[in-house]
mmCIF file of C-alpha atoms in Angstrom:
data_model
loop_
_atom_site.group_PDB
_atom_site.id
_atom_site.type_symbol
_atom_site.label_atom_id
_atom_site.label_comp_id
_atom_site.label_asym_id
_atom_site.label_seq_id
_atom_site.Cartn_x
_atom_site.Cartn_y
_atom_site.Cartn_z
ATOM 1 C CA UNK A 1 23.481 -5.359 -8.247
ATOM 2 C CA UNK A 2 20.999 -4.151 -5.635
ATOM 3 C CA UNK A 3 17.815 -6.176 -5.023
ATOM 4 C CA UNK A 4 14.894 -5.082 -2.853
ATOM 5 C CA UNK A 5 12.034 -7.226 -1.591
ATOM 6 C CA UNK A 6 8.937 -5.291 -0.523
ATOM 7 C CA UNK A 7 5.884 -6.998 1.022
ATOM 8 C CA UNK A 8 2.315 -6.819 -0.175
ATOM 9 C CA UNK A 9 -0.384 -6.250 2.447
ATOM 10 C CA UNK A 10 -3.821 -7.303 3.607
ATOM 11 C CA UNK A 11 -6.003 -4.563 5.083
ATOM 12 C CA UNK A 12 -8.346 -6.062 7.681
ATOM 13 C CA UNK A 13 -10.440 -3.127 8.888
ATOM 14 C CA UNK A 14 -10.849 0.608 8.328
ATOM 15 C CA UNK A 15 -9.922 0.859 4.652
ATOM 16 C CA UNK A 16 -11.086 4.134 3.116
ATOM 17 C CA UNK A 17 -10.437 6.231 6.217
ATOM 18 C CA UNK A 18 -6.950 6.928 4.811
ATOM 19 C CA UNK A 19 -8.533 9.083 2.100
ATOM 20 C CA UNK A 20 -8.185 12.845 2.695
ATOM 21 C CA UNK A 21 -11.936 13.252 2.156
ATOM 22 C CA UNK A 22 -12.325 11.381 5.453
ATOM 23 C CA UNK A 23 -9.279 11.995 7.654
ATOM 24 C CA UNK A 24 -9.315 15.769 7.068
ATOM 25 C CA UNK A 25 -12.666 15.783 8.881
ATOM 26 C CA UNK A 26 -12.098 12.971 11.382
ATOM 27 C CA UNK A 27 -9.064 10.867 12.328
ATOM 28 C CA UNK A 28 -8.790 7.721 10.213
ATOM 29 C CA UNK A 29 -7.298 4.353 11.095
ATOM 30 C CA UNK A 30 -6.717 0.937 9.543
ATOM 31 C CA UNK A 31 -5.577 -2.425 10.858
ATOM 32 C CA UNK A 32 -3.356 -4.092 8.292
ATOM 33 C CA UNK A 33 -0.572 -6.614 7.990
ATOM 34 C CA UNK A 34 2.191 -7.261 5.506
ATOM 35 C CA UNK A 35 2.267 -10.802 4.088
ATOM 36 C CA UNK A 36 4.885 -13.186 2.699
ATOM 37 C CA UNK A 37 4.210 -12.208 -0.914
ATOM 38 C CA UNK A 38 6.525 -9.626 -2.400
ATOM 39 C CA UNK A 39 7.484 -7.177 -5.135
ATOM 40 C CA UNK A 40 11.115 -7.618 -6.216
ATOM 41 C CA UNK A 41 13.145 -4.789 -7.743
ATOM 42 C CA UNK A 42 16.700 -5.164 -9.016
ATOM 43 C CA UNK A 43 19.069 -2.487 -10.265
ATOM 44 C CA UNK A 44 22.398 -2.987 -12.003
ATOM 45 C CA UNK A 45 24.728 -0.529 -13.776
ATOM 46 C CA UNK A 46 23.779 -0.615 -17.450
ATOM 47 C CA UNK A 47 26.522 -1.404 -19.971
ATOM 48 C CA UNK A 48 25.543 1.768 -21.843
ATOM 49 C CA UNK A 49 26.126 4.248 -19.033
ATOM 50 C CA UNK A 50 24.225 7.000 -20.834
ATOM 51 C CA UNK A 51 21.017 4.929 -21.197
ATOM 52 C CA UNK A 52 18.349 3.339 -19.018
ATOM 53 C CA UNK A 53 17.029 -0.176 -19.645
ATOM 54 C CA UNK A 54 13.760 -0.870 -17.811
ATOM 55 C CA UNK A 55 12.063 -4.259 -17.651
ATOM 56 C CA UNK A 56 8.614 -4.591 -16.080
ATOM 57 C CA UNK A 57 5.447 -5.677 -17.897
ATOM 58 C CA UNK A 58 7.014 -3.801 -20.826
ATOM 59 C CA UNK A 59 10.584 -3.026 -21.817
ATOM 60 C CA UNK A 60 11.945 0.470 -22.284
ATOM 61 C CA UNK A 61 15.355 1.772 -23.305
ATOM 62 C CA UNK A 62 15.741 5.547 -23.104
ATOM 63 C CA UNK A 63 18.630 7.993 -22.948
ATOM 64 C CA UNK A 64 17.129 10.382 -20.401
ATOM 65 C CA UNK A 65 15.210 9.858 -17.157
ATOM 66 C CA UNK A 66 12.546 12.321 -18.268
ATOM 67 C CA UNK A 67 11.825 10.069 -21.272
ATOM 68 C CA UNK A 68 10.869 7.076 -19.106
ATOM 69 C CA UNK A 69 7.218 6.220 -19.770
ATOM 70 C CA UNK A 70 6.512 4.396 -16.493
ATOM 71 C CA UNK A 71 5.658 7.270 -14.128
ATOM 72 C CA UNK A 72 6.516 5.457 -10.889
ATOM 73 C CA UNK A 73 9.957 4.453 -12.163
ATOM 74 C CA UNK A 74 10.640 7.900 -13.646
ATOM 75 C CA UNK A 75 9.757 9.758 -10.447
ATOM 76 C CA UNK A 76 11.573 7.229 -8.253
ATOM 77 C CA UNK A 77 14.721 7.872 -10.306
ATOM 78 C CA UNK A 78 14.309 11.631 -9.874
ATOM 79 C CA UNK A 79 13.601 11.409 -6.130
ATOM 80 C CA UNK A 80 16.559 9.076 -5.527
ATOM 81 C CA UNK A 81 19.082 11.100 -7.510
ATOM 82 C CA UNK A 82 19.958 8.471 -10.119
ATOM 83 C CA UNK A 83 22.614 9.986 -12.390
ATOM 84 C CA UNK A 84 24.106 7.263 -14.604
ATOM 85 C CA UNK A 85 22.512 4.517 -16.690
ATOM 86 C CA UNK A 86 20.848 1.631 -14.897
ATOM 87 C CA UNK A 87 19.255 -1.678 -15.792
ATOM 88 C CA UNK A 88 16.013 -1.911 -13.822
ATOM 89 C CA UNK A 89 13.795 -4.983 -13.567
ATOM 90 C CA UNK A 90 10.777 -5.962 -11.478
ATOM 91 C CA UNK A 91 8.867 -9.142 -10.676
ATOM 92 C CA UNK A 92 6.133 -10.105 -8.232
ATOM 93 C CA UNK A 93 4.725 -13.121 -6.408
ATOM 94 C CA UNK A 94 1.138 -12.023 -7.149
ATOM 95 C CA UNK A 95 -0.374 -10.284 -10.213
ATOM 96 C CA UNK A 96 -1.115 -6.549 -10.081
ATOM 97 C CA UNK A 97 -4.682 -5.401 -9.523
ATOM 98 C CA UNK A 98 -5.526 -8.044 -6.915
ATOM 99 C CA UNK A 99 -6.150 -5.664 -4.006
ATOM 100 C CA UNK A 100 -2.909 -6.216 -2.103
ATOM 101 C CA UNK A 101 -1.377 -2.753 -2.503
ATOM 102 C CA UNK A 102 1.081 -3.782 -5.227
ATOM 103 C CA UNK A 103 1.412 -0.305 -6.757
ATOM 104 C CA UNK A 104 2.611 1.237 -3.505
ATOM 105 C CA UNK A 105 4.885 -1.741 -2.800
ATOM 106 C CA UNK A 106 6.377 -1.205 -6.258
ATOM 107 C CA UNK A 107 6.997 2.475 -5.491
ATOM 108 C CA UNK A 108 8.457 1.819 -2.034
ATOM 109 C CA UNK A 109 10.658 -0.953 -3.424
ATOM 110 C CA UNK A 110 11.877 1.187 -6.317
ATOM 111 C CA UNK A 111 12.763 4.106 -4.041
ATOM 112 C CA UNK A 112 14.511 1.827 -1.557
ATOM 113 C CA UNK A 113 16.502 -0.019 -4.205
ATOM 114 C CA UNK A 114 17.523 3.129 -6.065
ATOM 115 C CA UNK A 115 18.654 4.959 -2.939
ATOM 116 C CA UNK A 116 20.737 1.946 -1.885
ATOM 117 C CA UNK A 117 22.199 1.842 -5.405
ATOM 118 C CA UNK A 118 23.328 5.441 -4.826
ATOM 119 C CA UNK A 119 25.090 4.329 -1.619
ATOM 120 C CA UNK A 120 22.543 5.951 0.686
ATOM 121 C CA UNK A 121 19.358 4.896 2.438
ATOM 122 C CA UNK A 122 15.905 6.130 3.416
ATOM 123 C CA UNK A 123 14.305 5.577 6.802
ATOM 124 C CA UNK A 124 10.967 3.744 6.826
ATOM 125 C CA UNK A 125 9.212 7.060 7.422
ATOM 126 C CA UNK A 126 11.035 8.726 4.524
ATOM 127 C CA UNK A 127 10.224 5.815 2.204
ATOM 128 C CA UNK A 128 6.519 5.967 3.035
ATOM 129 C CA UNK A 129 6.328 9.776 2.755
ATOM 130 C CA UNK A 130 8.175 9.898 -0.566
ATOM 131 C CA UNK A 131 6.013 7.100 -1.984
ATOM 132 C CA UNK A 132 2.920 9.115 -0.954
ATOM 133 C CA UNK A 133 4.368 12.229 -2.588
ATOM 134 C CA UNK A 134 4.962 10.374 -5.850
ATOM 135 C CA UNK A 135 1.595 8.604 -6.037
ATOM 136 C CA UNK A 136 -0.704 11.213 -4.498
ATOM 137 C CA UNK A 137 0.955 14.615 -4.968
ATOM 138 C CA UNK A 138 2.841 14.093 -8.243
ATOM 139 C CA UNK A 139 0.522 11.681 -10.057
ATOM 140 C CA UNK A 140 -2.767 12.799 -8.444
ATOM 141 C CA UNK A 141 -3.873 9.203 -7.828
ATOM 142 C CA UNK A 142 -7.188 9.179 -5.875
ATOM 143 C CA UNK A 143 -5.742 6.855 -3.238
ATOM 144 C CA UNK A 144 -5.022 6.906 0.475
ATOM 145 C CA UNK A 145 -1.824 6.522 2.491
ATOM 146 C CA UNK A 146 -2.147 3.113 4.122
ATOM 147 C CA UNK A 147 -0.439 1.036 1.417
ATOM 148 C CA UNK A 148 2.781 3.059 1.350
ATOM 149 C CA UNK A 149 3.188 2.838 5.129
ATOM 150 C CA UNK A 150 2.242 -0.851 5.266
ATOM 151 C CA UNK A 151 4.853 -1.641 2.597
ATOM 152 C CA UNK A 152 7.556 0.464 4.220
ATOM 153 C CA UNK A 153 7.101 -0.591 7.854
ATOM 154 C CA UNK A 154 5.860 -4.183 7.472
ATOM 155 C CA UNK A 155 4.278 -6.191 10.271
ATOM 156 C CA UNK A 156 0.831 -6.071 11.875
ATOM 157 C CA UNK A 157 -0.075 -2.470 12.710
ATOM 158 C CA UNK A 158 -2.763 0.022 13.511
ATOM 159 C CA UNK A 159 -2.012 2.942 11.178
ATOM 160 C CA UNK A 160 -3.636 6.252 12.140
ATOM 161 C CA UNK A 161 -4.216 9.188 9.801
ATOM 162 C CA UNK A 162 -4.383 12.579 11.499
ATOM 163 C CA UNK A 163 -6.338 15.567 10.236
ATOM 164 C CA UNK A 164 -3.091 17.429 9.457
ATOM 165 C CA UNK A 165 -2.025 14.609 7.118
ATOM 166 C CA UNK A 166 0.535 13.065 9.461
ATOM 167 C CA UNK A 167 0.581 9.274 9.859
ATOM 168 C CA UNK A 168 1.351 7.268 13.002
ATOM 169 C CA UNK A 169 2.239 3.568 13.231
ATOM 170 C CA UNK A 170 1.275 1.459 16.261
ATOM 171 C CA UNK A 171 2.453 -2.187 16.118
ATOM 172 C CA UNK A 172 -0.038 -4.768 17.395
ATOM 173 C CA UNK A 173 1.495 -7.118 19.947
ATOM 174 C CA UNK A 174 0.483 -10.787 19.712
ATOM 175 C CA UNK A 175 1.851 -13.742 21.654
ATOM 176 C CA UNK A 176 3.229 -16.612 19.573
ATOM 177 C CA UNK A 177 0.217 -18.876 20.136
ATOM 178 C CA UNK A 178 -2.285 -16.229 19.026
ATOM 179 C CA UNK A 179 -0.152 -15.388 16.000
ATOM 180 C CA UNK A 180 -0.030 -19.060 14.961
ATOM 181 C CA UNK A 181 -3.787 -19.471 15.461
ATOM 182 C CA UNK A 182 -4.491 -16.298 13.468
ATOM 183 C CA UNK A 183 -2.333 -17.434 10.549
ATOM 184 C CA UNK A 184 -4.022 -20.854 10.514
ATOM 185 C CA UNK A 185 -7.445 -19.165 10.557
ATOM 186 C CA UNK A 186 -6.804 -17.028 7.477
ATOM 187 C CA UNK A 187 -7.137 -18.169 3.875
ATOM 188 C CA UNK A 188 -6.548 -15.948 0.855
ATOM 189 C CA UNK A 189 -8.060 -16.886 -2.525
ATOM 190 C CA UNK A 190 -7.173 -15.661 -5.997
ATOM 191 C CA UNK A 191 -10.509 -15.501 -7.827
ATOM 192 C CA UNK A 192 -9.050 -14.453 -11.177
ATOM 193 C CA UNK A 193 -8.943 -11.175 -13.027
ATOM 194 C CA UNK A 194 -7.845 -7.750 -11.820
ATOM 195 C CA UNK A 195 -9.395 -4.376 -11.117
ATOM 196 C CA UNK A 196 -8.459 -0.723 -10.828
ATOM 197 C CA UNK A 197 -8.435 0.352 -7.197
ATOM 198 C CA UNK A 198 -8.213 3.991 -8.322
ATOM 199 C CA UNK A 199 -11.713 3.967 -9.823
ATOM 200 C CA UNK A 200 -13.203 2.364 -6.724
ATOM 201 C CA UNK A 201 -11.433 4.768 -4.369
ATOM 202 C CA UNK A 202 -12.459 7.754 -6.472
ATOM 203 C CA UNK A 203 -16.123 6.725 -6.163
ATOM 204 C CA UNK A 204 -15.665 5.985 -2.470
ATOM 205 C CA UNK A 205 -14.101 9.402 -1.863
ATOM 206 C CA UNK A 206 -17.014 11.193 -3.518
ATOM 207 C CA UNK A 207 -19.558 9.170 -1.560
ATOM 208 C CA UNK A 208 -17.969 10.276 1.719
ATOM 209 C CA UNK A 209 -19.665 13.630 1.186
ATOM 210 C CA UNK A 210 -22.908 11.845 2.110
ATOM 211 C CA UNK A 211 -23.487 11.884 5.887
ATOM 212 C CA UNK A 212 -24.753 8.293 5.973
ATOM 213 C CA UNK A 213 -21.677 6.964 4.137
ATOM 214 C CA UNK A 214 -19.388 9.081 6.329
ATOM 215 C CA UNK A 215 -20.985 7.565 9.436
ATOM 216 C CA UNK A 216 -20.446 4.056 8.029
ATOM 217 C CA UNK A 217 -16.777 4.862 7.512
ATOM 218 C CA UNK A 218 -16.583 6.258 11.054
ATOM 219 C CA UNK A 219 -17.926 2.988 12.441
ATOM 220 C CA UNK A 220 -15.257 1.131 10.460
ATOM 221 C CA UNK A 221 -12.611 3.243 12.191
ATOM 222 C CA UNK A 222 -14.071 2.257 15.579
ATOM 223 C CA UNK A 223 -13.825 -1.375 14.507
ATOM 224 C CA UNK A 224 -10.064 -0.975 14.013
ATOM 225 C CA UNK A 225 -9.534 -0.565 17.749
ATOM 226 C CA UNK A 226 -12.080 -3.231 18.657
ATOM 227 C CA UNK A 227 -10.266 -5.656 16.345
ATOM 228 C CA UNK A 228 -6.894 -4.703 17.846
ATOM 229 C CA UNK A 229 -8.215 -5.340 21.357
ATOM 230 C CA UNK A 230 -9.695 -8.678 20.284
ATOM 231 C CA UNK A 231 -6.345 -9.773 18.849
ATOM 232 C CA UNK A 232 -4.323 -8.614 21.827
ATOM 233 C CA UNK A 233 -6.692 -10.475 24.166
ATOM 234 C CA UNK A 234 -6.421 -13.609 21.957
ATOM 235 C CA UNK A 235 -10.160 -13.556 21.168
ATOM 236 C CA UNK A 236 -10.059 -14.678 17.533
ATOM 237 C CA UNK A 237 -13.764 -15.566 17.505
ATOM 238 C CA UNK A 238 -14.652 -11.933 18.251
ATOM 239 C CA UNK A 239 -12.062 -10.796 15.720
ATOM 240 C CA UNK A 240 -13.824 -12.844 13.039
ATOM 241 C CA UNK A 241 -17.222 -11.382 13.952
ATOM 242 C CA UNK A 242 -15.811 -7.850 13.743
ATOM 243 C CA UNK A 243 -14.221 -8.595 10.353
ATOM 244 C CA UNK A 244 -17.627 -9.661 9.087
ATOM 245 C CA UNK A 245 -19.253 -6.481 10.408
ATOM 246 C CA UNK A 246 -16.580 -4.420 8.663
ATOM 247 C CA UNK A 247 -17.158 -6.316 5.385
ATOM 248 C CA UNK A 248 -20.912 -5.742 5.494
ATOM 249 C CA UNK A 249 -20.271 -2.028 6.024
ATOM 250 C CA UNK A 250 -17.490 -1.789 3.437
ATOM 251 C CA UNK A 251 -19.706 -3.116 0.644
ATOM 252 C CA UNK A 252 -21.925 -0.054 1.092
ATOM 253 C CA UNK A 253 -19.077 2.371 0.345
ATOM 254 C CA UNK A 254 -18.692 1.629 -3.367
ATOM 255 C CA UNK A 255 -20.367 -0.501 -6.027
ATOM 256 C CA UNK A 256 -16.958 -1.928 -6.974
ATOM 257 C CA UNK A 257 -16.062 -3.377 -3.571
ATOM 258 C CA UNK A 258 -17.641 -6.760 -4.316
ATOM 259 C CA UNK A 259 -19.523 -8.518 -7.114
ATOM 260 C CA UNK A 260 -21.839 -11.486 -7.672
ATOM 261 C CA UNK A 261 -18.939 -13.884 -8.173
ATOM 262 C CA UNK A 262 -17.345 -12.988 -4.831
#
């Protein structure tokens, strides 16, 4: 049995600049970190070697990969070269639809686990690129690239999105004291319910055609580097102020970013 554990992520600043409607015109960037909440994927040879048993929020048993209903699992099988029957199951520390990049973590975890099951491995870069190909190119999801790279690389990073579509990862260096203080200063709440990030990102992408909205997103990219500098200089008070500025700007990008309850 092969088991993978793939982290979820929190995006601090710059979200939305990983959409092609932005980075194809101007370089995008986000500051994000993986967290200690995970997606777990396990794969085991299935007793019926000519069938595939899949357990996620539903259960499927099919005799051909092309008959798998779950698109992320089906394409991950195809990309990883799965040939014989497998028993696939998934579980998570946090429900889907809570804004932590679970879909991309699921894809990265599935690809990683399946490739290891085949006795091979992907690099972090290959994992992220193939997850992007599956979600964006194959399934036409109106999403960006930050989640796939955050899940694949892990850690606290500035992730830059170049106009040619290439992605670069720059780890943020914190001393132990600053890291401890940052962790103690952050609280994450589950407020109930779930939402579709795709609908929000689709609206956000269309709004980027407006010059005012594009300029707001550009300012959020600038905040990525200001936040990085604040962290690396151990100025958490400034970091908090910049997070608030980013939040006030982000709420203008789409009607679905926040709501009265939040």
